[in-house]
mmCIF file with all atom_site columns, C-alpha atoms in Angstrom:
data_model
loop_
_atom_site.group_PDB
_atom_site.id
_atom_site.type_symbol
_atom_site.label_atom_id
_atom_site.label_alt_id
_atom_site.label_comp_id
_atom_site.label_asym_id
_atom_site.label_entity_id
_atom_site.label_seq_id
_atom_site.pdbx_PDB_ins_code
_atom_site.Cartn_x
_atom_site.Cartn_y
_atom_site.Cartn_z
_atom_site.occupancy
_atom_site.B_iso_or_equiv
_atom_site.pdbx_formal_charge
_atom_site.auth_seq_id
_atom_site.auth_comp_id
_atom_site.auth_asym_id
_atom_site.auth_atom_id
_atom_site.pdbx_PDB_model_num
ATOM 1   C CA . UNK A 1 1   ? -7.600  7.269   33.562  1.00 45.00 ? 289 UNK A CA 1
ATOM 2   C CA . UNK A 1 2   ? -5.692  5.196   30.874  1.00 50.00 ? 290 UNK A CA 1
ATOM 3   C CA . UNK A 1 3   ? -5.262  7.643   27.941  1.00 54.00 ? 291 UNK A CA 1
ATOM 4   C CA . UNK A 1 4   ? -2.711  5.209   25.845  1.00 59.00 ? 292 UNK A CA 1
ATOM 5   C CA . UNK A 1 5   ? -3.216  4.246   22.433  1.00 67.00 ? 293 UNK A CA 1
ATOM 6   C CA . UNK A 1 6   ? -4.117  1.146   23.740  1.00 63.00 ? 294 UNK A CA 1
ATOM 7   C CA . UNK A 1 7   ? -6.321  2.077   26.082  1.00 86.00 ? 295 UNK A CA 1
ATOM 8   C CA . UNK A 1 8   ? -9.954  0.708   26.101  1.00 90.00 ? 296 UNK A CA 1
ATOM 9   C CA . UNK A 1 9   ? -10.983 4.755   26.383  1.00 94.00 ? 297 UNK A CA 1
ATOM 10  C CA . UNK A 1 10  ? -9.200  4.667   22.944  1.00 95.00 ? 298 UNK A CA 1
ATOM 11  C CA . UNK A 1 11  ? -10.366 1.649   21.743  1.00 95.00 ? 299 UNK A CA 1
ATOM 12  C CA . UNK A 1 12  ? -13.938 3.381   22.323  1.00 96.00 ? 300 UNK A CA 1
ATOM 13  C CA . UNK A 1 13  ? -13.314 7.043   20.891  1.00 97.00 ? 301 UNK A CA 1
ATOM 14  C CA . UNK A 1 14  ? -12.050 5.353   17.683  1.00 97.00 ? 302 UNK A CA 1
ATOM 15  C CA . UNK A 1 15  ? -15.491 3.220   17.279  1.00 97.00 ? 303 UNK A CA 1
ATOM 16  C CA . UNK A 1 16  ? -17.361 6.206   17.565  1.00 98.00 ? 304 UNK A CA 1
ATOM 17  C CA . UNK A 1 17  ? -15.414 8.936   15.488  1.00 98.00 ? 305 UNK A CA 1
ATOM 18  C CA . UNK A 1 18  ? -15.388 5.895   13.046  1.00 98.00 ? 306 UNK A CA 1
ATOM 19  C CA . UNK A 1 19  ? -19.336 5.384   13.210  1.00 97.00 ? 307 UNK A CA 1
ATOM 20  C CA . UNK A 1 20  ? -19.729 9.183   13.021  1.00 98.00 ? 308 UNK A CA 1
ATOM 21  C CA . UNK A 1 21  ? -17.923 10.096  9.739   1.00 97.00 ? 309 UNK A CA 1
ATOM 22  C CA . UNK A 1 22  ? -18.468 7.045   8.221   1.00 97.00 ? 310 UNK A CA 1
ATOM 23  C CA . UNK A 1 23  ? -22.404 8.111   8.711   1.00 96.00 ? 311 UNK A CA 1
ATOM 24  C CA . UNK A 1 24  ? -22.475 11.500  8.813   1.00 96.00 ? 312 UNK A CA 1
ATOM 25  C CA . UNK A 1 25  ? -18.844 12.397  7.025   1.00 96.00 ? 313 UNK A CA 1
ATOM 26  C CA . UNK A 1 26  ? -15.783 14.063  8.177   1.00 96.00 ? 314 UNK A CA 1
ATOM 27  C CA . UNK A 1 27  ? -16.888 17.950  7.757   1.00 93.00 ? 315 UNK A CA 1
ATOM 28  C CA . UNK A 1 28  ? -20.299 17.392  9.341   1.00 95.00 ? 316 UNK A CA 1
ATOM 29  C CA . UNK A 1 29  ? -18.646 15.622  12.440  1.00 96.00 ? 317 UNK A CA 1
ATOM 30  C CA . UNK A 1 30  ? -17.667 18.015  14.979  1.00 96.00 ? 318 UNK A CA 1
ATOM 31  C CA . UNK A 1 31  ? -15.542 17.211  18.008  1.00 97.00 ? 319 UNK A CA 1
ATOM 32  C CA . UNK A 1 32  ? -18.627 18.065  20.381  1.00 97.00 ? 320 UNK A CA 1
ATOM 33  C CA . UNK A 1 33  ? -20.672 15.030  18.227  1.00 97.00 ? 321 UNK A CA 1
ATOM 34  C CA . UNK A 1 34  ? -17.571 12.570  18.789  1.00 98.00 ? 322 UNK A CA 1
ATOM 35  C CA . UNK A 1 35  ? -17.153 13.744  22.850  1.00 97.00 ? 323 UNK A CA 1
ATOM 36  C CA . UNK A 1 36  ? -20.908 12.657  23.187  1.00 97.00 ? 324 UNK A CA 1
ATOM 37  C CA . UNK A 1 37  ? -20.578 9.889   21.277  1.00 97.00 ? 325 UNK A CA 1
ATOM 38  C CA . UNK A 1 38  ? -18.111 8.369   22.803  1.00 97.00 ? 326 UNK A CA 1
ATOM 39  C CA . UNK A 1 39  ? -18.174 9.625   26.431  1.00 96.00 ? 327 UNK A CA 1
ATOM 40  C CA . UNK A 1 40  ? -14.749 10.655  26.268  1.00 96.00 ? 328 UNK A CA 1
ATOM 41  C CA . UNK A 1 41  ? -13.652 14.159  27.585  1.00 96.00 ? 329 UNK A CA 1
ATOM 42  C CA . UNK A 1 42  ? -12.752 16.818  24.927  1.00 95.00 ? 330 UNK A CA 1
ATOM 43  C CA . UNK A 1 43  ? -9.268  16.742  27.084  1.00 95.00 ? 331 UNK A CA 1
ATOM 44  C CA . UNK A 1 44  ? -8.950  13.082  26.957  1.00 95.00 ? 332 UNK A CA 1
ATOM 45  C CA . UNK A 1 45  ? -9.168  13.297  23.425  1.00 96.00 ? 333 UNK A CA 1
ATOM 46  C CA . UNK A 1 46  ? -6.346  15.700  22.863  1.00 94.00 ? 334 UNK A CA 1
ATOM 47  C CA . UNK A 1 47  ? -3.953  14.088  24.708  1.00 94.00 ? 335 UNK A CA 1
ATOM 48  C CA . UNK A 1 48  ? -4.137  11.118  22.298  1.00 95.00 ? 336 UNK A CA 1
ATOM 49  C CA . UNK A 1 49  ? -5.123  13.222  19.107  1.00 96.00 ? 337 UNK A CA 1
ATOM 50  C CA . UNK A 1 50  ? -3.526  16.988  18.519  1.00 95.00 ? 338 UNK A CA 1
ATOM 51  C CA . UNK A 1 51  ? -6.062  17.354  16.071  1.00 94.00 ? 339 UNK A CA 1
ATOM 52  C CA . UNK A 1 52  ? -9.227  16.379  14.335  1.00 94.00 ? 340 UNK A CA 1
ATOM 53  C CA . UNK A 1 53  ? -7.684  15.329  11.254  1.00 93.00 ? 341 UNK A CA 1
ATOM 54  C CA . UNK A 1 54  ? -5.101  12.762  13.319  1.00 95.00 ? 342 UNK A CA 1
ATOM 55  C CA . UNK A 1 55  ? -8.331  11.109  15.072  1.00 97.00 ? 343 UNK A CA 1
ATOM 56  C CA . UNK A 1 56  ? -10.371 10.624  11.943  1.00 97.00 ? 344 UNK A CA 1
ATOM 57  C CA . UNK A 1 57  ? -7.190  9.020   10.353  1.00 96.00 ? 345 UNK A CA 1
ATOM 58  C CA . UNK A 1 58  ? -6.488  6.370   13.061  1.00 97.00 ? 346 UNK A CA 1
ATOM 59  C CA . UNK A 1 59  ? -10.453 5.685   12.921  1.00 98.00 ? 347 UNK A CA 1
ATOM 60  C CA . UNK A 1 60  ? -9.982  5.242   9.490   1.00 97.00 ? 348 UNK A CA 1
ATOM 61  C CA . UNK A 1 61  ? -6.317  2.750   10.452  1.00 97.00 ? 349 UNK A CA 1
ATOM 62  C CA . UNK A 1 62  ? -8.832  0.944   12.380  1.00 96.00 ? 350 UNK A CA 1
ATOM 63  C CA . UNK A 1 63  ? -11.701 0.626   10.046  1.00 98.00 ? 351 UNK A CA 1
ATOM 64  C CA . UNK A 1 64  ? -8.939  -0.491  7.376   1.00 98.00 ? 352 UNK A CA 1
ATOM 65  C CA . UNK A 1 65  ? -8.215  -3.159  9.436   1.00 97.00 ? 353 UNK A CA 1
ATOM 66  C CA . UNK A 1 66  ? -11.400 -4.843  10.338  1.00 97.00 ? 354 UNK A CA 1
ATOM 67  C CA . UNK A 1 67  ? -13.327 -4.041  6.868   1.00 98.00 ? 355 UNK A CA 1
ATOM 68  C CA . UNK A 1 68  ? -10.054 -6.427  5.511   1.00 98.00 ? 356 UNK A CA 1
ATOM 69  C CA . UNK A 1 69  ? -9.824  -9.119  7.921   1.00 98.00 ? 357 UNK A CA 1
ATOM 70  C CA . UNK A 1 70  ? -13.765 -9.418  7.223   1.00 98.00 ? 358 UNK A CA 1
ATOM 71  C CA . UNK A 1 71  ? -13.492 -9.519  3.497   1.00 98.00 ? 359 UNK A CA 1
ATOM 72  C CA . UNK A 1 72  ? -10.686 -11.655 3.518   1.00 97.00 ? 360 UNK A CA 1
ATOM 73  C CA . UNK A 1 73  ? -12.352 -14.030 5.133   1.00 97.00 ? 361 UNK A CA 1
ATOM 74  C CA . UNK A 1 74  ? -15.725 -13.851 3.412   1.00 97.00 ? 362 UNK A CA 1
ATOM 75  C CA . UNK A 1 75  ? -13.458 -14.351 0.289   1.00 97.00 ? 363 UNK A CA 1
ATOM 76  C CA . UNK A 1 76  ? -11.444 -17.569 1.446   1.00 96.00 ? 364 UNK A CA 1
ATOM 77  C CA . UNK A 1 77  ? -14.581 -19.812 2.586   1.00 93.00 ? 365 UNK A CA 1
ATOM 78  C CA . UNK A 1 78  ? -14.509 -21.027 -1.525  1.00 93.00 ? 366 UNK A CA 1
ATOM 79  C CA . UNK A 1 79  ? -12.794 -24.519 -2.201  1.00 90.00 ? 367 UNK A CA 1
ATOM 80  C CA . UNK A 1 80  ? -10.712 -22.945 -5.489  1.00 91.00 ? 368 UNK A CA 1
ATOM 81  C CA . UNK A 1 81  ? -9.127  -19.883 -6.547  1.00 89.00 ? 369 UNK A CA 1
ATOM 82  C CA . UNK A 1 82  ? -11.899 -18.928 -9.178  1.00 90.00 ? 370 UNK A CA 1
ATOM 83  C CA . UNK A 1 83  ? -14.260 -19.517 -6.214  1.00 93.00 ? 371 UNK A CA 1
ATOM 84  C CA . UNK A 1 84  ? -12.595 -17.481 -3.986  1.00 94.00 ? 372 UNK A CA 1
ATOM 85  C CA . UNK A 1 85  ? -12.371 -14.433 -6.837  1.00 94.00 ? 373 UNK A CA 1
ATOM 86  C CA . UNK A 1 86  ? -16.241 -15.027 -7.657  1.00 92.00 ? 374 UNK A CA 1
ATOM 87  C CA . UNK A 1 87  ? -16.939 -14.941 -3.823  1.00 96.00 ? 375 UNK A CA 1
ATOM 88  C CA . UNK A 1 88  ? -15.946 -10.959 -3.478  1.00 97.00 ? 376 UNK A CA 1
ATOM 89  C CA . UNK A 1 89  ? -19.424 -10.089 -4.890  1.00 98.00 ? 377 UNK A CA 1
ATOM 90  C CA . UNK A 1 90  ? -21.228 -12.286 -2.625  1.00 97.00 ? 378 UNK A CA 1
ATOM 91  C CA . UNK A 1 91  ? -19.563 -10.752 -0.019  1.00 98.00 ? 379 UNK A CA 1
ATOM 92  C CA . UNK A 1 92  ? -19.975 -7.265  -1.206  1.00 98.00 ? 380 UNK A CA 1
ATOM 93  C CA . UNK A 1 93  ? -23.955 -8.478  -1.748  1.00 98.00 ? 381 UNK A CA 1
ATOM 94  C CA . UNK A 1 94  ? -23.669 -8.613  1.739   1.00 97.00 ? 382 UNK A CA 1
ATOM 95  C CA . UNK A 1 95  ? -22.000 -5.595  2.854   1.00 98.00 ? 383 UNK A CA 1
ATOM 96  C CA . UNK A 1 96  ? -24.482 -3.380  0.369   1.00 98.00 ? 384 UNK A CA 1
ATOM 97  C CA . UNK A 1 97  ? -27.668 -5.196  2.032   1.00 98.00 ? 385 UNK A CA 1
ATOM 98  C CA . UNK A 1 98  ? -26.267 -4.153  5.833   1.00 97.00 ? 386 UNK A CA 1
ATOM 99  C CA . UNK A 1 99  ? -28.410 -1.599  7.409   1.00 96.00 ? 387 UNK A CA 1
ATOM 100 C CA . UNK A 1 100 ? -25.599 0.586   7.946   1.00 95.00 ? 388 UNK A CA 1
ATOM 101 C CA . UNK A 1 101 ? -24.097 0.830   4.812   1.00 98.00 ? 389 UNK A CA 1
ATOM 102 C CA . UNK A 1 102 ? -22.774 4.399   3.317   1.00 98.00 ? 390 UNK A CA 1
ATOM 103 C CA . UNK A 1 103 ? -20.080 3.171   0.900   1.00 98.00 ? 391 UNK A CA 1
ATOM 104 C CA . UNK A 1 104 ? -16.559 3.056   0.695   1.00 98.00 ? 392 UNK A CA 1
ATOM 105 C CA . UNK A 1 105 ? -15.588 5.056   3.889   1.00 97.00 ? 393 UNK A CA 1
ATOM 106 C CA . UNK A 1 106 ? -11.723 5.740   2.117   1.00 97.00 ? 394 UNK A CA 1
ATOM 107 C CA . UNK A 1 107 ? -13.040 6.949   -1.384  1.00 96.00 ? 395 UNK A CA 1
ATOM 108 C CA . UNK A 1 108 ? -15.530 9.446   0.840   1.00 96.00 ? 396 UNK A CA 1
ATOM 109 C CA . UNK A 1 109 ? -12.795 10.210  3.086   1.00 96.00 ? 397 UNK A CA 1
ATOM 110 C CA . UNK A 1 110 ? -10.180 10.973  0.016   1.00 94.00 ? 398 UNK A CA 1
ATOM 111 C CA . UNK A 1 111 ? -13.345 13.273  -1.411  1.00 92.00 ? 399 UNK A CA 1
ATOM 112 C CA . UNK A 1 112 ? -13.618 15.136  1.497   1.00 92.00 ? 400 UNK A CA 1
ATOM 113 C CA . UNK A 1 113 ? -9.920  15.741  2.763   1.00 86.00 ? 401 UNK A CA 1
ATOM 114 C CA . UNK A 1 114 ? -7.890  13.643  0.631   1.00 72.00 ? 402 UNK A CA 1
ATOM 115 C CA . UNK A 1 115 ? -6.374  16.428  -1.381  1.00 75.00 ? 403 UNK A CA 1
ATOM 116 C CA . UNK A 1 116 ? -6.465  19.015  1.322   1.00 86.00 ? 404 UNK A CA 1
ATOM 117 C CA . UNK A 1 117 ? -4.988  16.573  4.145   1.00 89.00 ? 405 UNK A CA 1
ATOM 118 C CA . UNK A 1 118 ? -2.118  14.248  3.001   1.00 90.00 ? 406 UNK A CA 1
ATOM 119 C CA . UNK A 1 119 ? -2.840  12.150  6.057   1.00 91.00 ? 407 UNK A CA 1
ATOM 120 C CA . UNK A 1 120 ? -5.904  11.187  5.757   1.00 93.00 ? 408 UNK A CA 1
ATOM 121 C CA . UNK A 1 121 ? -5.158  10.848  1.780   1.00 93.00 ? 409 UNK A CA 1
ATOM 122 C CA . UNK A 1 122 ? -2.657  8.180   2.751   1.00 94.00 ? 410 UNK A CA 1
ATOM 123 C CA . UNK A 1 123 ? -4.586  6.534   4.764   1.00 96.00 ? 411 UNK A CA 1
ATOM 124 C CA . UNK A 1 124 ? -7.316  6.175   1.792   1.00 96.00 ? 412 UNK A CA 1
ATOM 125 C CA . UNK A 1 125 ? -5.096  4.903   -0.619  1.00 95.00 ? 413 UNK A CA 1
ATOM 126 C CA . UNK A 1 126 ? -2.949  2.585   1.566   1.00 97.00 ? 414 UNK A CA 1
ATOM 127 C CA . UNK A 1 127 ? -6.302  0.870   2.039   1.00 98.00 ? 415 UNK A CA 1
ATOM 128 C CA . UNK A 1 128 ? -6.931  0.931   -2.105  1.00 98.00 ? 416 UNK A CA 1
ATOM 129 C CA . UNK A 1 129 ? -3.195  -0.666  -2.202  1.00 98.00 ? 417 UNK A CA 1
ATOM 130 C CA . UNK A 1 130 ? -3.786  -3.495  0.480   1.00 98.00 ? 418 UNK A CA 1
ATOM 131 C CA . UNK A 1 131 ? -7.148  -4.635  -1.331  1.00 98.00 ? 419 UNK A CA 1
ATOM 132 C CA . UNK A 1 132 ? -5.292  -4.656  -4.474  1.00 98.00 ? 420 UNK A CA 1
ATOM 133 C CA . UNK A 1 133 ? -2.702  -6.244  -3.192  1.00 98.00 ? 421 UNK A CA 1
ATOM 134 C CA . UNK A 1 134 ? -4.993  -9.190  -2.045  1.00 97.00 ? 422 UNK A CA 1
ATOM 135 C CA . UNK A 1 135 ? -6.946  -9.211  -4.871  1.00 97.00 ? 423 UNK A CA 1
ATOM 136 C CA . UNK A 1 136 ? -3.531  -9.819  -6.843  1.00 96.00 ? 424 UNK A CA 1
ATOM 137 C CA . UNK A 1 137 ? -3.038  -12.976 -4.516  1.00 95.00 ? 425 UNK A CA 1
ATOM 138 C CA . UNK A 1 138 ? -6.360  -14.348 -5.611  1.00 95.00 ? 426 UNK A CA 1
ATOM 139 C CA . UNK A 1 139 ? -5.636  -13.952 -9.622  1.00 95.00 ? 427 UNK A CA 1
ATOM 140 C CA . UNK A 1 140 ? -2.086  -14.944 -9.314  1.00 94.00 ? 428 UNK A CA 1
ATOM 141 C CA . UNK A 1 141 ? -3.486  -18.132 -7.410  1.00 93.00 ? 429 UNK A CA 1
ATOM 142 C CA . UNK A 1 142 ? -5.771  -18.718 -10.037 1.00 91.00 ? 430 UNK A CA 1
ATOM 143 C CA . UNK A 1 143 ? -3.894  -18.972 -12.891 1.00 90.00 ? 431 UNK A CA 1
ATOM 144 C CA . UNK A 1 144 ? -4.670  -16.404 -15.078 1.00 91.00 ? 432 UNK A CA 1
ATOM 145 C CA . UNK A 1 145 ? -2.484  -14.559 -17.132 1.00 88.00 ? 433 UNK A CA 1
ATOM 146 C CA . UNK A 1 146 ? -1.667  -11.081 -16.385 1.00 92.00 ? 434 UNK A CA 1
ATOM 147 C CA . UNK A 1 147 ? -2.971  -11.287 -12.810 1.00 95.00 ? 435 UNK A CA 1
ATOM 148 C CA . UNK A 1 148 ? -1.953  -8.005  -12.381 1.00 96.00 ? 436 UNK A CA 1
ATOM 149 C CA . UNK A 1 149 ? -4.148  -6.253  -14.803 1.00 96.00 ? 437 UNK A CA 1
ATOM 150 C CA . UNK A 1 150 ? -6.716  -8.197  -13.748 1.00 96.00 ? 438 UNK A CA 1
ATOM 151 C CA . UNK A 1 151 ? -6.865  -7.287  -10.341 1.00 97.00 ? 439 UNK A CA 1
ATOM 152 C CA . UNK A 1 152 ? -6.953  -3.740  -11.198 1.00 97.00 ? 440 UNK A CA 1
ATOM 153 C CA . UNK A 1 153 ? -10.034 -4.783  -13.124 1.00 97.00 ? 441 UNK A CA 1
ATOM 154 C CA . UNK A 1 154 ? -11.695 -6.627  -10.248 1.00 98.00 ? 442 UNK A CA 1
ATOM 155 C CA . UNK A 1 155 ? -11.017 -3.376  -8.197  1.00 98.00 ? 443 UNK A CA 1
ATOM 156 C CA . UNK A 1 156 ? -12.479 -1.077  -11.073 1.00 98.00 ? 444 UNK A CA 1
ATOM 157 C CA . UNK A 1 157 ? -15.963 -3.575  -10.301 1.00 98.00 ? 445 UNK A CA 1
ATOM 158 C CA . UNK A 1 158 ? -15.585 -3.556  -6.963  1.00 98.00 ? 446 UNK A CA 1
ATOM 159 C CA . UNK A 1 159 ? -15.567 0.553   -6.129  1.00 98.00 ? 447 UNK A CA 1
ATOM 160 C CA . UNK A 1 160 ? -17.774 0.425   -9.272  1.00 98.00 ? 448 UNK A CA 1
ATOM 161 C CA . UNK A 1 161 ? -20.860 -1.277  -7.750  1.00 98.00 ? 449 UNK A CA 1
ATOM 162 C CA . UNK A 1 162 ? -20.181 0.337   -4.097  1.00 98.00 ? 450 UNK A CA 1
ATOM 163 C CA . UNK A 1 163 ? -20.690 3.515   -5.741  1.00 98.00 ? 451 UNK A CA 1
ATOM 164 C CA . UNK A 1 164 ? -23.297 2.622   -7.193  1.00 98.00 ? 452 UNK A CA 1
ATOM 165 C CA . UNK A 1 165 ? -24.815 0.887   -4.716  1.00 98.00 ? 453 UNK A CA 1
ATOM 166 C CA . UNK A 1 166 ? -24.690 3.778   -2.188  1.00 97.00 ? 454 UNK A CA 1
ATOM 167 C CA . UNK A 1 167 ? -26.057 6.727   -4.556  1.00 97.00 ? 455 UNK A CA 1
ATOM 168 C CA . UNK A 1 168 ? -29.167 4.351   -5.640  1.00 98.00 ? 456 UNK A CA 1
ATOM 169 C CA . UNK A 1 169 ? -29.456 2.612   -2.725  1.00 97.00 ? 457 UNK A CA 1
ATOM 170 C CA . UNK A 1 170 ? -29.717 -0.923  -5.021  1.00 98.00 ? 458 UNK A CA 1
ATOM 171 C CA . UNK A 1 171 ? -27.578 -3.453  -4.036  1.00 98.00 ? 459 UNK A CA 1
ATOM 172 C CA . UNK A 1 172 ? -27.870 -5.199  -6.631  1.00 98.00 ? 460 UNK A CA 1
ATOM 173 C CA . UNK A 1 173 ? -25.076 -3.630  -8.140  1.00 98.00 ? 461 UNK A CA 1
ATOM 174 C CA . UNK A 1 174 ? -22.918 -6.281  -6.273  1.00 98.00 ? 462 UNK A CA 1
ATOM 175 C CA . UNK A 1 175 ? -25.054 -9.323  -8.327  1.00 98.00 ? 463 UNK A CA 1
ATOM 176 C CA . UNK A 1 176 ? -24.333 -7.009  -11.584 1.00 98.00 ? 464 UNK A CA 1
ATOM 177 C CA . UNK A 1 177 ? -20.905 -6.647  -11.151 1.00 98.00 ? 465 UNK A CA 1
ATOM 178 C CA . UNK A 1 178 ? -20.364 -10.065 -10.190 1.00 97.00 ? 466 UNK A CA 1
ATOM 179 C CA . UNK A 1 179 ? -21.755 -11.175 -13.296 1.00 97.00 ? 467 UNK A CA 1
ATOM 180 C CA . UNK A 1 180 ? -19.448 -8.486  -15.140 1.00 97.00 ? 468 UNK A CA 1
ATOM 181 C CA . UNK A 1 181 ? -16.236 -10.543 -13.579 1.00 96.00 ? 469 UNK A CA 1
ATOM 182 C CA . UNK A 1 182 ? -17.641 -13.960 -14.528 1.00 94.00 ? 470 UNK A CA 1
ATOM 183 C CA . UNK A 1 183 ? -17.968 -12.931 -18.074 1.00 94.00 ? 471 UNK A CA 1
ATOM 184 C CA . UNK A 1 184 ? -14.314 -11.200 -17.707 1.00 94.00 ? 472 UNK A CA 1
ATOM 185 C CA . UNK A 1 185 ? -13.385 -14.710 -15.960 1.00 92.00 ? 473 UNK A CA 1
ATOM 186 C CA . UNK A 1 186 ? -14.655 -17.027 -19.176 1.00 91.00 ? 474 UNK A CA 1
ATOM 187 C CA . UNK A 1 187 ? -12.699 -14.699 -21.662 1.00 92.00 ? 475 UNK A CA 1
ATOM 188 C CA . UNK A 1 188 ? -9.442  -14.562 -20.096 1.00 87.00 ? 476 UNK A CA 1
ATOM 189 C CA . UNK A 1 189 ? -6.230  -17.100 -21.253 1.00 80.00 ? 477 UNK A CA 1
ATOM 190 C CA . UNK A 1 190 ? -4.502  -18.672 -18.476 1.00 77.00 ? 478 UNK A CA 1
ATOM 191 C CA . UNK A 1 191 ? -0.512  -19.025 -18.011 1.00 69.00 ? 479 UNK A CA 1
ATOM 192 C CA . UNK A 1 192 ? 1.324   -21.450 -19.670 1.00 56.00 ? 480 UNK A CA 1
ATOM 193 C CA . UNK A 1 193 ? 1.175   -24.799 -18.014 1.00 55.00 ? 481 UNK A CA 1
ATOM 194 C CA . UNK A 1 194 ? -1.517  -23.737 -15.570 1.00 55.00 ? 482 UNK A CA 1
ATOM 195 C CA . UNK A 1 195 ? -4.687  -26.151 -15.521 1.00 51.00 ? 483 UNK A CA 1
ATOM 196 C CA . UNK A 1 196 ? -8.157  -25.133 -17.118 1.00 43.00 ? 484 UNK A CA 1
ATOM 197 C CA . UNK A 1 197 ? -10.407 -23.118 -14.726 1.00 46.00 ? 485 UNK A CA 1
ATOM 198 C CA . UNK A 1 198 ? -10.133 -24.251 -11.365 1.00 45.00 ? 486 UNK A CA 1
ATOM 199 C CA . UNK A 1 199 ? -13.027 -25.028 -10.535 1.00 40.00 ? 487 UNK A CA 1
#
């Protein structure tokens, strides 16, 4: 049996420890939930993974990865910049309104064992840094001055609403938010030289 990291078996554990913490969370997942969830033998599993803690961070790599590659392209369908920035609540609209939807799996993952495992802490906020970093590319792209800042602030809106939107259950909090950054949006000077909105 093929027990690389590359390995279908592996490709399969790390779906299923994903799906299981990102539903039930870390604590409440024990290694006898993720061996029947994902069919793989409890010795299987420690060959790739010494530990718990190792597993639910490479789910976690993983989950980075496609929750990314799926926003960024939700976010990049837009014809302009401003589009593209005004897009990210549609899309989160959409990720609130999915049947499956529990929040942000790194902010519940840095509750949990952030402090306690530096790991899975890493993992949490390297995921914070890469959405701010493409956030960044969309306010830099779009003129404005200080894109900086005002990615943090599209951030702030963006865990903002998910938070909200998983302890009430209301996704509207994506539609709320989004209105918050348009507002934000009409008040903010450009850079010098750069053309009026892009619309």
């Amino acid at each position: 049996m093929d027990t690389s990291q590359n390995s279908p078996l592996n490709a399969r554990l790390l779906a299923s420890t994903e799906k299981l913490i990102y539903s039930g969370g870390i604590h409440a997942t024990g290694m006898d939930a993720i061996v029947r969830e994902s069919g793989v033998a409890r010795r299987s599993i420690y060959k790739l993974y010494p530990n718990k803690e190792e597993l639910v961070a490479a789910a976690l790599q993983g989950r980075d990865e496609r929750w990314m590659s799926w926003f960024i392209e939700e976010t990049s369908r837009a014809s302009t910049p401003i589009g593209r920035l005004e897009s990210v609540f549609l899309a989160l609209r959409q990720w609130f309104d999915a049947a499956d939807f529990h929040g942000c799996a790194f902010i519940n993952a840095a509750g949990e064992l952030g402090v306690t495992n530096p790991e899975i802490g890493a993992v949490s906020a390297r995921h914070k840094e890469r959405l701010l970093s493409y956030l960044r590319e969309l306010t830099s792209e779009s003129g404005l001055a200080n894109p900086d800042e005002v990615a943090t602030y599209f951030l702030i809106l963006i865990d903002g609403a998910t938070a909200v939107a998983m302890v009430t259950g209301d996704a509207s909090a994506a539609d709320s938010a989004g209105r918050a950054a348009a507002l934000l949006l009409s008040t903010l000077p450009r850079q010098a030289g750069s053309s009026s909105p892009n619309r």
